[in-house]
Amino acid sequence: MGSTDSKLNFRKAVIQLTTKTQPVEATDDAFWDQFWADTTTTVQDVFALVPAAEIRAVREESPSNLATLCYKAVEKLVQGAESGCPTEREKQVILNCTCILSRILPYIFEDQDWRGFFWSTVPGAGRAGTDELDDDEGARPLAESLLLAIADLLFCPDFTVHSHRRGHDSVENMQSIDSCEYIWEAGVGFAQSPPLNYIHDLNRIELLRLLLTCFSEAMYLPSSTDNSVLNPWVTFFCSTENRHALPLFTSLLNVVSAYDPVGYGIPYNHLLFSDYREQLVEQAVQILIVTLEHDAGVPHQPPSSSSMEEHETAGPENLFVNYLSRIHREEDFDFVLKGLARLLTNPLTQTYLPNSTKKIQFHQELLVLFWKLCDFNKKFLFFVLKSSDVLDILVPILFYLNDARADQSRVGLMHIGVFILLLLSGERNFGVRLNKPYSVHVPMDIPVFTGTHADLLIVVFHKIITTGHQRLQPLFDCLLTIVVNVSPYLKSLSMVAANKLLHLLEAFSTSWFLFSLAQNHHLVFFLLEAFNNIIQYQFDGNCNLVYAIIRKRNVFHQLANLPSDPASIQKALQRKRKSPDVISRTSSQETVSMEGSHPAVPAEPGTLKTSLVAIPGIDKLTEKSQVSEDGTMVSVPKMDPLQTAHADHNAVAGTSDTESNSGRDNEDVFYTEAEMERRPLSRAPSTSLWAPTPEWVLSWKCKLPLQTIMRLLQVLVPQVEKICIDKGLTDESEILKFLQHGTLVGLLPVPHPILIRKYQANAGTAMWFRTYMWGVVYLRNVDPPIWYDTDVRLFEIQRM
C-alpha cells in the first residue's frame, strides 16, 4: 500500500505550500497532484498532517497558493462528477480532495477577507493570477461549482449508489442519470430498498461531511435576529439549480427514519454495517436540520409581492422546506413518526437493558428535526396528535428533561424538549392523549406513581423546577404554560401529581419569592389558572386534586391575604437573604424512586458547552387563543388579567408594555448564559433598579383568580369536617370516596372560557434555534474535529 510513503509525500507537499515564497502556478500539476494523487489517507490523517497553524500561515503569507489549492481541489471534484469516477484511482482522488476541503474551509470562513472567495466568479479572483484557468464554467462562482459537484457525486453509481447497469464495461452517463431512481433508502416516496453497501455509506459520509462544512459558514457570523440574513451555501444548494434536491432530501429523510440501531439481522456483519450506517444517519440528520433552517422566523406562507420587494435577500425558495411541508400521505407520516420515536426511545431502552442495542447519541438533532416537521407541516402535527403515538415522543422527551436537569452543559436540550411540548400543548388533542394510563415505566428517578401520562408530565416538571440547576429558571413560565394548556382536558390526576402541583403553589406563593422578582407572581397566576380549569371542566374525576386543595387550603387563604405594606415587604425580602434557595424544598421529601433509575448528575468537569442566546419571554413565545363552544380556536386580543398585571407592573417598573418581556425589566430572568457566567450570584443589573412597592403588589394581587377555589373550599370544607367528626374518620380513602360522589353543580362561578397559549415563531426563537443547532453540530463533530479551535462567532465555547 505504501501508505507511510504517501503520507510523507503529502506532508512534504503541505510544508512546501507554506514555505514556497513564489506562488505555485496552477498549471504545475506535478506539484498539486501530491495532495490527492496516490495517497490512501483517511480524513483523520488529513487533519493530523495539515495543522491549523500551517493553514493560517498559508492564508496570511501565500494567499495565492491557498486560493489555487482550493480551486484545484474543486476542479477535481467537478471532473469526477462529470466522468462518474469509473476507476478506483479517480474515486480515491475525489475522497482525498473532499477531506482536504473539509479541513481548509473553516479557516476560510473565519477570516472576513476570505469569506467572499468561494463566491467570486473567477477562481481565485484578486488572489492568484489564475484567469487563464477560466473554462466554460467560468461564470459560476467556485461555491456553486463545488455544491453541484457534491450533489452529483452523492448519486454516482458504484461510488455512492448501487449501479443499475449490467456488465462491467458500461459506464452510466452522469449528465443523463435520473437520480430519483437512486434514492438511498425506501420510505417516503420510494419503495425499493437498495442493498446495503458499507463502502457506499463511507463515501457518502465523506461527501456529507464536506457539505456540512460548506454550510457551517453560519458559525462564523455573529448572532443577529435579522431574518433576512440567509446562508448563501444553503440557499443555493436547496434551490432549483440543484437537480438532485428532491432525491437527496428524500434519501436523507428515509435513511434517518428507517435506521434501526438493533442491527440488520446479519449476525456477523451487523457491527460493520450498523457502525457505518449510524455515522451516515448522524450526518444525514445534521444536514437536514441545517438546510431546513433557511427562512428562520419568517412565517411560511408564500410571500406577497410587497414583502418580496422588502426582502430582496429572501431569494429563491428553499426546496427542502418546500418538500418537507408537502409530505401528506398517512403512510409517509407513519413511517417518519415511527422512525423518530424508535430512535428517540433507543437511549432509554439502553438504560435498563444494557448493551441490548447500540446506544445512539444524536437525540438532540432528532428533536430539532421533529420540531421542524411539526412547525413546517401542520398535517404532520395533526397526524402525530391523532393517536396515542404522540406519547412515544413524549416519554423520551420527559426522560431527557429529567436526566439533563442537573447538567448545565445540557441546558439547550432542556429548552428544545420544553419548546416541543409547548408546541404540542397548543393543540387540544395533546391534552386528551395525556389521559392514557402510563405503564411503560422507563427508569427515571422520580417518585413511583400509578396514573396517566399527565401524571408523568407533572411529576417530571415538578422535579425539574425543584431540583434542576438555576439556569432553568427562564423555563418555569414555559413549563407551567404547558400545564395550563393541557389542564382543561385532564380527567383524573393521581394523588402524587396533585400533591406536586400544590407543592409548587406553596413554594411560589411565599412572600419572599413573590417580592424578589418583578415577574415571579406570573407563576402563581399560571398554577391558579390550571386549578380553575380542572375544577370547572373536570371536577368529577379529580377528587385527588380537590382533596389536596382542601388539605393545603391555608396556602390559598394566605395568598388572598398577602400583606402589601412596606414593612411586610421588607421583612419578606430579609427572609429571602437567609434562605437563598430558588424554591423551598419543604414537603418535597421524595418518596421511593423507580428501580433501575440513576440520579441526574451535573456535567463532568472539563465538559465543553456552547453558549445560547436568551429566549424571549412567554408572552412573546405564545399567542393566546380561546376555545369556543364548538371546540374551534379564536385568537384573543392582547389583554387578559395576567396581561394587565404585566402592564401594571411595567408601569411601576418604569418600562413600556411593549418592552415587558424582551426589554430591560426582564433581564433578571431572561439572561444569556454568558451573562450568567459573569454574574452567578448578583443576577442582572436591572434588579437593583427594581424594588417591590405596595402599589405594585396591589396591582396584581386584586387580579388573582381565587374565586372558584374559595367557593369550592367554602362549600366542601365544612362537609368534609363534618364527615370526619361524625364518623371519626382519619382515613383518606373514605374522604376521597365522598369527594368522588360530590358535586358542585350550580355552586361554582360560571366557567370561564378555556384560554390556550399557542407557540408562535418569532425572530428571537429563530435565532435561539440557529445557535443551539450549530452548537450541537459543533460539539458532536469531534472525530475529526472539524471546527475545533477555529474562531467561531455564533456562540462561545465554554469549559464546565
Coordinates of N, CA and C in Angstrom, one line a residue, residues 250-321:
T250 N -35.1 13.3 0.0 CA -35.8 12.0 0.3 C -34.8 11.0 0.9
S251 N -33.6 10.9 0.3 CA -32.6 9.9 0.8 C -32.3 10.2 2.2
L252 N -32.0 11.5 2.5 CA -31.7 11.8 3.9 C -32.8 11.5 4.9
L253 N -34.0 11.9 4.5 CA -35.1 11.6 5.4 C -35.4 10.1 5.6
N254 N -35.3 9.4 4.5 CA -35.5 7.9 4.6 C -34.4 7.2 5.4
V255 N -33.2 7.6 5.2 CA -32.1 6.9 5.8 C -32.2 7.1 7.4
V256 N -32.6 8.3 7.8 CA -32.8 8.6 9.2 C -34.0 7.8 9.7
S257 N -35.2 7.9 9.0 CA -36.4 7.3 9.5 C -36.3 5.8 9.5
A258 N -35.5 5.2 8.6 CA -35.5 3.7 8.5 C -34.5 3.1 9.4
Y259 N -33.6 3.9 10.0 CA -32.5 3.3 10.7 C -32.9 2.6 12.0
D260 N -32.5 1.4 12.2 CA -32.8 0.7 13.4 C -31.5 0.2 14.0
P261 N -31.1 0.9 15.2 CA -29.8 0.6 15.7 C -29.6 -0.8 16.2
V262 N -30.7 -1.6 16.2 CA -30.5 -3.0 16.7 C -29.6 -3.8 15.8
G263 N -29.4 -3.4 14.6 CA -28.6 -4.2 13.6 C -29.5 -4.7 12.5
Y264 N -28.9 -5.4 11.6 CA -29.6 -5.7 10.4 C -29.9 -7.2 10.2
G265 N -29.9 -7.9 11.3 CA -30.2 -9.3 11.2 C -29.2 -10.1 10.5
I266 N -28.0 -9.6 10.3 CA -26.9 -10.3 9.6 C -25.9 -10.5 10.7
P267 N -25.9 -11.5 11.5 CA -25.2 -11.6 12.8 C -23.7 -11.2 12.6
Y268 N -23.0 -11.8 11.7 CA -21.5 -11.5 11.7 C -21.3 -10.1 11.0
N269 N -22.2 -9.6 10.3 CA -21.9 -8.3 9.6 C -22.5 -7.1 10.3
H270 N -23.4 -7.3 11.3 CA -24.2 -6.2 11.7 C -23.4 -5.1 12.3
L271 N -22.3 -5.5 13.0 CA -21.4 -4.4 13.6 C -20.8 -3.5 12.5
L272 N -20.3 -4.2 11.4 CA -19.8 -3.4 10.3 C -20.8 -2.5 9.7
F273 N -21.9 -3.0 9.4 CA -23.0 -2.2 8.7 C -23.5 -1.1 9.6
S274 N -23.9 -1.5 10.8 CA -24.6 -0.5 11.6 C -23.7 0.6 12.0
D275 N -22.4 0.3 12.2 CA -21.5 1.4 12.6 C -21.4 2.4 11.5
Y276 N -21.2 2.0 10.2 CA -21.2 3.0 9.2 C -22.5 3.6 9.0
R277 N -23.6 2.8 9.1 CA -24.9 3.4 8.9 C -25.2 4.4 10.0
E278 N -24.8 4.1 11.2 CA -25.1 5.1 12.3 C -24.4 6.4 12.0
Q279 N -23.2 6.4 11.5 CA -22.5 7.6 11.2 C -23.2 8.3 10.0
L280 N -23.6 7.6 9.1 CA -24.3 8.2 7.9 C -25.6 8.8 8.4
V281 N -26.4 8.1 9.3 CA -27.6 8.7 9.8 C -27.4 10.0 10.5
E282 N -26.3 10.0 11.3 CA -26.0 11.2 12.1 C -25.7 12.3 11.2
Q283 N -24.8 12.1 10.1 CA -24.6 13.2 9.2 C -25.8 13.6 8.5
A284 N -26.7 12.6 8.1 CA -27.9 12.9 7.4 C -28.8 13.9 8.2
V285 N -29.0 13.5 9.5 CA -29.9 14.3 10.3 C -29.3 15.7 10.5
Q286 N -28.0 15.8 10.6 CA -27.4 17.2 10.7 C -27.6 18.0 9.5
I287 N -27.4 17.4 8.3 CA -27.6 18.1 7.0 C -29.1 18.6 7.0
L288 N -30.0 17.7 7.4 CA -31.4 18.0 7.3 C -31.7 19.3 8.2
I289 N -31.3 19.2 9.4 CA -31.7 20.3 10.3 C -31.1 21.7 9.9
V290 N -29.9 21.6 9.3 CA -29.2 22.8 8.9 C -29.8 23.4 7.6
T291 N -30.2 22.5 6.7 CA -30.8 23.0 5.4 C -32.2 23.5 5.7
L292 N -32.9 22.9 6.7 CA -34.3 23.4 7.0 C -34.3 24.6 7.8
E293 N -33.2 25.2 8.1 CA -33.2 26.5 8.9 C -33.4 27.7 8.0
H294 N -33.2 27.6 6.8 CA -33.4 28.6 5.7 C -34.1 29.9 6.2
D295 N -35.4 29.9 6.1 CA -36.1 31.2 6.3 C -36.5 31.4 7.8
A296 N -35.4 31.5 8.6 CA -35.6 31.5 10.0 C -36.6 32.5 10.5
G297 N -37.6 32.1 11.2 CA -38.5 33.0 11.8 C -39.5 33.7 10.9
V298 N -39.4 33.5 9.6 CA -40.3 34.1 8.7 C -41.5 33.1 8.5
P299 N -42.8 33.6 8.7 CA -43.9 32.7 8.5 C -43.8 32.0 7.2
H300 N -44.4 30.8 7.1 CA -44.2 30.0 5.9 C -45.2 30.1 4.8
Q301 N -46.0 31.2 4.8 CA -46.9 31.4 3.7 C -46.1 32.0 2.6
P302 N -46.6 31.7 1.3 CA -45.9 32.3 0.2 C -45.8 33.8 0.4
P303 N -44.7 34.4 0.2 CA -44.6 35.9 0.5 C -45.4 36.7 -0.5
S304 N -46.0 37.7 -0.1 CA -46.7 38.6 -1.0 C -45.7 39.4 -1.8
S305 N -46.1 40.0 -2.9 CA -45.1 40.7 -3.8 C -44.5 41.8 -3.0
S306 N -45.3 42.5 -2.1 CA -44.7 43.7 -1.4 C -43.5 43.2 -0.5
S307 N -43.8 42.1 0.2 CA -42.8 41.6 1.2 C -41.5 41.1 0.4
M308 N -41.8 40.6 -0.8 CA -40.6 40.2 -1.6 C -39.7 41.4 -1.9
E309 N -40.4 42.5 -2.2 CA -39.5 43.7 -2.6 C -38.7 44.1 -1.3
E310 N -39.4 44.1 -0.2 CA -38.6 44.5 1.0 C -37.4 43.6 1.2
H311 N -37.6 42.2 1.1 CA -36.6 41.3 1.4 C -36.0 40.8 0.1
E312 N -35.2 41.6 -0.5 CA -34.6 41.2 -1.8 C -33.8 39.9 -1.5
T313 N -33.2 39.9 -0.3 CA -32.3 38.8 0.1 C -33.1 37.4 0.2
A314 N -34.4 37.5 0.4 CA -35.2 36.3 0.6 C -34.9 35.2 -0.5
G315 N -34.6 35.7 -1.7 CA -34.2 34.9 -2.8 C -35.1 33.7 -3.1
P316 N -34.5 32.7 -3.7 CA -35.3 31.6 -4.2 C -35.8 30.8 -3.0
E317 N -36.8 30.0 -3.3 CA -37.5 29.2 -2.3 C -36.5 28.0 -1.9
N318 N -36.6 27.7 -0.6 CA -35.8 26.5 -0.1 C -36.6 25.3 -0.4
L319 N -36.1 24.4 -1.4 CA -36.8 23.2 -1.8 C -36.9 22.2 -0.6
F320 N -35.9 22.2 0.2 CA -36.0 21.2 1.4 C -37.2 21.5 2.3
V321 N -37.4 22.8 2.5 CA -38.5 23.3 3.4 C -39.8 23.0 2.6

